[in-house]
Amino acid sequence: MTQSASGMFRTGIRKFASAPLSAQLGTIVIAIYVLTALFAPVLAPYGEAEIVGSQFQTWSSSFWLGTDNLGRDMFTRLIYGARNTIGIAILTTCLSFSIGIAAGLAAATLGKWLDQALSRLVDVLMAIPQLIFALLLLSMFGTSIPSLIAVIAFLDSTRVFRLTRALSINVAVTDYVEAARLRGEGLLWIMKNEILPNIIPVLIAEFGLRFCFVFLLISGLSFLGLGIQPPTADWGSMVRDSAALITYGDVTPLLPAGAIVMLTVAVNLVVDWFLHTASGLKED
Amino acid sequence: MASIPKIIAQRIVLGLLTLWVVSLVIFAGIQFLPGDVATEVLGQSATPESIAALRESLGLDLPFHVRYFSWLMDVLRGDFGTSLATGRDIGELVRPRLLNTLFLALMTAIIAVPLALVGGILAALYRNTLFDRIINTITLASVSVPEFFTAYVLILIFAVNAGILPSLADVDASTDILGRITAIILPALTLTLGVLAHMMRMTRTSIINLLGNQYIETARLKGMPEWRVLVQHALPNAWAPVVTVIVLNLAYLITGVVVVEVVFVYPGLGQLIVDSVQKRDIPVVQACSLIFASVYIILNLTADVLSIVMNPRLMHPK
């Protein structure tokens, strides 16, 4: 990292300008979500769980998107939802990648029985549909936010493990890794300095995709009432709580659902572009 | 090269082995419970005696392997034990719901599979046109859309605004077959939209991948119309990947079914597992997970076997 911060910023701007329209759109949408999440308390007109009106009020100047089943402001909850839903999904994805990358690197470099043991374990874990497994584990550990994060991260890390292992095995047999081994470098040093830098672009793209999966899974669980629990504002459970309005032709329940869709589409667009540029079509 | 029956036999044995290990994992779940099921179920009012009695009735005082094998034997006979929440026989609870879920999955397959094949062939025929690009975009969108979003949009359009279809699919034993079909049109449509685009896209890719081959060139040079080249010459060789993708997507439906059943209040296995997780009715969750996992493994195995059987190269060993 020899670039200065302003230099990196300028490179970023140039990259952004040269990106296709879809990726630019995706980046802007993600930026808006991140800013909303960061500045939620400033942007929201009311408190996160504050009951400000009666139940299911319609859209008005004081409640832009009406109120929910307990009389809380929908617009406020939508904004706080960005913070909670995205925050928890990112935390989960990070945890999943930490576990997956560590295990994948260990399996690829240490090999032998550790590789066999981890790979077979992952085979079995992946033989059960993810949502069903999540439901099974949540019924055992209860539906608190820490157990939600741990369960989803654990299940998702199997995918990260497979990818990291497959990528690292290819790198681990190269001459420069062999050279490092002969130089007497430690295994940790080799993992960190020789293998990881070579597989990181693919892992970054995968991070985007896994984030989408985790985000949709958590939203799905919250929608089922088994994910993020009230009074924490969260998009999945907001859809669930206000779903009754649909039968009266009110589109309000679709807004939090739409917020989920827009973010996942945006991330997918950016990942598409990233994969395209990372697949050997580099300009610089 | 090993003969086809041998390869298939190997896959089936591997599948059964996976199934067995999965049953072990699902059963072992109970072991790692923080706290104790008995305390959990009886709640605050539990006395040491009632906890001990419940533990004994659940067999929690026996060693692990004894409990596992007696559980496995019971399950193989179709006896899943009794529900902690209602005290009812789980087999009785599960059976009608399993049929409902299978019915919904079958309906979805009937709608989705022909549509995906025709759409995929059309996309291959009109590749790189607007039609193709639209399918491409929908594919991207469909992996980004949670089932409940699709479901509520469909409810809004067809049930609330147009008023032609029911928004709930709460069928019961007295509902006749016509009523059942009407009730599950929207749930089936929701599930279809979730898997259709991906199936179409893979059909398209499998066909297009073959178009560079010389026998395709020959067929074209004979003056055959493009659609016949695709259907008669490319498609037979594309079947293996296409069928695999279709079966894998049907396996993916398992996840979709859970959410969709809850949205439409459809009394299937998905709704049962969600309710039971909320009540922490572990035996029922175990039974449902085992059924879902078995179906998933069997579908994956089917995809595996079909792709071997349908590969023209493997069918005529040299």
PDB file of C-alpha atoms in Angstrom, chain A residues 123-133 135-136 138-143 159 216-217 219-220 223-226 235-236 239-240 243 246-251 254 257-258 260-261 264-265 268-269 272, chain B residues 18 21-22 25-26 28-30 32-34 140-141 143-146 148-149 152-153 155-156 160-161 167 254-256 258-259 262-263 273-274 276-278 280 282 285-286 288-289 292-293 296-297 300:
ATOM      1  CA  ASP A 123     -20.180 -32.037   2.693  1.00  0.00           C
ATOM      2  CA  VAL A 124     -22.566 -33.221   5.387  1.00  0.00           C
ATOM      3  CA  LEU A 125     -23.476 -29.704   6.509  1.00  0.00           C
ATOM      4  CA  MET A 126     -24.209 -28.698   2.923  1.00  0.00           C
ATOM      5  CA  ALA A 127     -26.404 -31.758   2.380  1.00  0.00           C
ATOM      6  CA  ILE A 128     -29.094 -30.107   4.517  1.00  0.00           C
ATOM      7  CA  PRO A 129     -30.921 -27.130   2.948  1.00  0.00           C
ATOM      8  CA  GLN A 130     -29.596 -23.961   4.561  1.00  0.00           C
ATOM      9  CA  LEU A 131     -32.922 -22.512   5.711  1.00  0.00           C
ATOM     10  CA  ILE A 132     -34.033 -25.825   7.210  1.00  0.00           C
ATOM     11  CA  PHE A 133     -30.724 -26.226   9.033  1.00  0.00           C
ATOM     12  CA  LEU A 135     -34.503 -23.373  11.585  1.00  0.00           C
ATOM     13  CA  LEU A 136     -33.278 -26.534  13.326  1.00  0.00           C
ATOM     14  CA  LEU A 138     -32.499 -21.700  15.948  1.00  0.00           C
ATOM     15  CA  SER A 139     -35.056 -23.965  17.594  1.00  0.00           C
ATOM     16  CA  MET A 140     -32.214 -25.260  19.765  1.00  0.00           C
ATOM     17  CA  PHE A 141     -30.396 -22.043  20.545  1.00  0.00           C
ATOM     18  CA  GLY A 142     -33.377 -19.710  20.591  1.00  0.00           C
ATOM     19  CA  THR A 143     -33.912 -16.664  18.415  1.00  0.00           C
ATOM     20  CA  ARG A 159     -19.576 -22.104   1.216  1.00  0.00           C
ATOM     21  CA  LEU A 216     -31.948 -12.481   2.228  1.00  0.00           C
ATOM     22  CA  LEU A 217     -31.759 -15.400   4.657  1.00  0.00           C
ATOM     23  CA  SER A 219     -34.694 -11.095   6.212  1.00  0.00           C
ATOM     24  CA  GLY A 220     -36.530 -14.319   5.430  1.00  0.00           C
ATOM     25  CA  PHE A 223     -40.202 -12.355   8.145  1.00  0.00           C
ATOM     26  CA  LEU A 224     -41.004 -15.773   9.592  1.00  0.00           C
ATOM     27  CA  GLY A 225     -40.725 -14.238  13.072  1.00  0.00           C
ATOM     28  CA  LEU A 226     -37.577 -16.215  13.854  1.00  0.00           C
ATOM     29  CA  TRP A 235     -37.204  -4.933   7.193  1.00  0.00           C
ATOM     30  CA  GLY A 236     -38.184  -8.611   7.235  1.00  0.00           C
ATOM     31  CA  VAL A 239     -43.205  -6.818   6.213  1.00  0.00           C
ATOM     32  CA  ARG A 240     -44.601  -9.458   8.542  1.00  0.00           C
ATOM     33  CA  ALA A 243     -48.699  -7.623   5.892  1.00  0.00           C
ATOM     34  CA  ILE A 246     -51.939  -5.657   1.587  1.00  0.00           C
ATOM     35  CA  THR A 247     -55.471  -7.035   1.578  1.00  0.00           C
ATOM     36  CA  TYR A 248     -56.752  -3.445   1.710  1.00  0.00           C
ATOM     37  CA  GLY A 249     -54.713  -2.537  -1.349  1.00  0.00           C
ATOM     38  CA  ASP A 250     -52.131  -0.600   0.703  1.00  0.00           C
ATOM     39  CA  VAL A 251     -48.599  -0.933  -0.699  1.00  0.00           C
ATOM     40  CA  LEU A 254     -43.988  -3.716  -0.004  1.00  0.00           C
ATOM     41  CA  ALA A 257     -39.484  -5.663   1.037  1.00  0.00           C
ATOM     42  CA  GLY A 258     -38.575  -3.357  -1.838  1.00  0.00           C
ATOM     43  CA  ILE A 260     -34.331  -5.465   0.535  1.00  0.00           C
ATOM     44  CA  VAL A 261     -34.691  -6.096  -3.196  1.00  0.00           C
ATOM     45  CA  THR A 264     -29.426  -6.985  -3.249  1.00  0.00           C
ATOM     46  CA  VAL A 265     -29.852  -5.931  -6.891  1.00  0.00           C
ATOM     47  CA  ASN A 268     -25.223  -7.882  -7.560  1.00  0.00           C
ATOM     48  CA  LEU A 269     -24.671  -5.194 -10.182  1.00  0.00           C
ATOM     49  CA  ASP A 272     -20.930  -8.359 -11.732  1.00  0.00           C
TER      50      ASP A 272
ATOM     51  CA  THR B  18     -25.129 -38.872   3.518  1.00  0.00           C
ATOM     52  CA  VAL B  21     -25.001 -38.929   8.663  1.00  0.00           C
ATOM     53  CA  VAL B  22     -27.577 -36.161   8.287  1.00  0.00           C
ATOM     54  CA  VAL B  25     -26.556 -34.615  12.875  1.00  0.00           C
ATOM     55  CA  ILE B  26     -30.244 -33.812  13.232  1.00  0.00           C
ATOM     56  CA  ALA B  28     -27.400 -35.005  17.830  1.00  0.00           C
ATOM     57  CA  GLY B  29     -28.833 -31.488  17.801  1.00  0.00           C
ATOM     58  CA  ILE B  30     -30.775 -32.225  20.952  1.00  0.00           C
ATOM     59  CA  PHE B  32     -26.027 -29.683  22.429  1.00  0.00           C
ATOM     60  CA  LEU B  33     -29.013 -27.907  23.827  1.00  0.00           C
ATOM     61  CA  PRO B  34     -28.043 -25.149  26.197  1.00  0.00           C
ATOM     62  CA  LEU B 140     -30.523 -11.244 -11.917  1.00  0.00           C
ATOM     63  CA  ALA B 141     -33.646  -9.820 -10.289  1.00  0.00           C
ATOM     64  CA  VAL B 143     -31.985 -14.112  -7.196  1.00  0.00           C
ATOM     65  CA  SER B 144     -32.308 -10.750  -5.420  1.00  0.00           C
ATOM     66  CA  VAL B 145     -35.989 -10.925  -4.566  1.00  0.00           C
ATOM     67  CA  PRO B 146     -37.169 -12.589  -1.364  1.00  0.00           C
ATOM     68  CA  PHE B 148     -42.364 -12.809   0.389  1.00  0.00           C
ATOM     69  CA  PHE B 149     -41.925  -9.765  -1.867  1.00  0.00           C
ATOM     70  CA  TYR B 152     -47.286  -9.915  -1.757  1.00  0.00           C
ATOM     71  CA  VAL B 153     -46.935  -8.278  -5.187  1.00  0.00           C
ATOM     72  CA  ILE B 155     -51.511 -10.932  -3.921  1.00  0.00           C
ATOM     73  CA  LEU B 156     -51.832  -7.208  -4.559  1.00  0.00           C
ATOM     74  CA  VAL B 160     -56.769  -7.395  -4.150  1.00  0.00           C
ATOM     75  CA  ASN B 161     -56.893  -5.397  -7.380  1.00  0.00           C
ATOM     76  CA  SER B 167     -55.089 -14.352  -1.235  1.00  0.00           C
ATOM     77  CA  ILE B 254     -37.698 -26.567  -0.396  1.00  0.00           C
ATOM     78  CA  THR B 255     -36.392 -23.301   0.983  1.00  0.00           C
ATOM     79  CA  GLY B 256     -38.955 -21.282  -0.933  1.00  0.00           C
ATOM     80  CA  VAL B 258     -41.310 -22.514   3.873  1.00  0.00           C
ATOM     81  CA  VAL B 259     -41.755 -18.775   3.327  1.00  0.00           C
ATOM     82  CA  VAL B 262     -46.392 -18.883   5.755  1.00  0.00           C
ATOM     83  CA  VAL B 263     -47.421 -15.984   3.487  1.00  0.00           C
ATOM     84  CA  ILE B 273     -41.692 -26.270  10.996  1.00  0.00           C
ATOM     85  CA  VAL B 274     -41.906 -22.481  11.470  1.00  0.00           C
ATOM     86  CA  SER B 276     -42.697 -25.549  15.860  1.00  0.00           C
ATOM     87  CA  VAL B 277     -39.496 -23.502  15.931  1.00  0.00           C
ATOM     88  CA  GLN B 278     -41.446 -20.685  17.573  1.00  0.00           C
ATOM     89  CA  ARG B 280     -39.407 -24.832  20.397  1.00  0.00           C
ATOM     90  CA  ILE B 282     -37.979 -29.912  19.000  1.00  0.00           C
ATOM     91  CA  VAL B 285     -38.702 -29.619  14.097  1.00  0.00           C
ATOM     92  CA  GLN B 286     -36.518 -32.716  13.959  1.00  0.00           C
ATOM     93  CA  CYS B 288     -39.718 -31.844   9.542  1.00  0.00           C
ATOM     94  CA  SER B 289     -35.983 -31.178   9.065  1.00  0.00           C
ATOM     95  CA  PHE B 292     -36.938 -31.779   4.113  1.00  0.00           C
ATOM     96  CA  ALA B 293     -33.318 -32.944   4.182  1.00  0.00           C
ATOM     97  CA  TYR B 296     -33.297 -32.519  -0.746  1.00  0.00           C
ATOM     98  CA  ILE B 297     -30.720 -35.325  -0.724  1.00  0.00           C
ATOM     99  CA  ASN B 300     -29.720 -34.129  -5.552  1.00  0.00           C
TER     100      ASN B 300
END
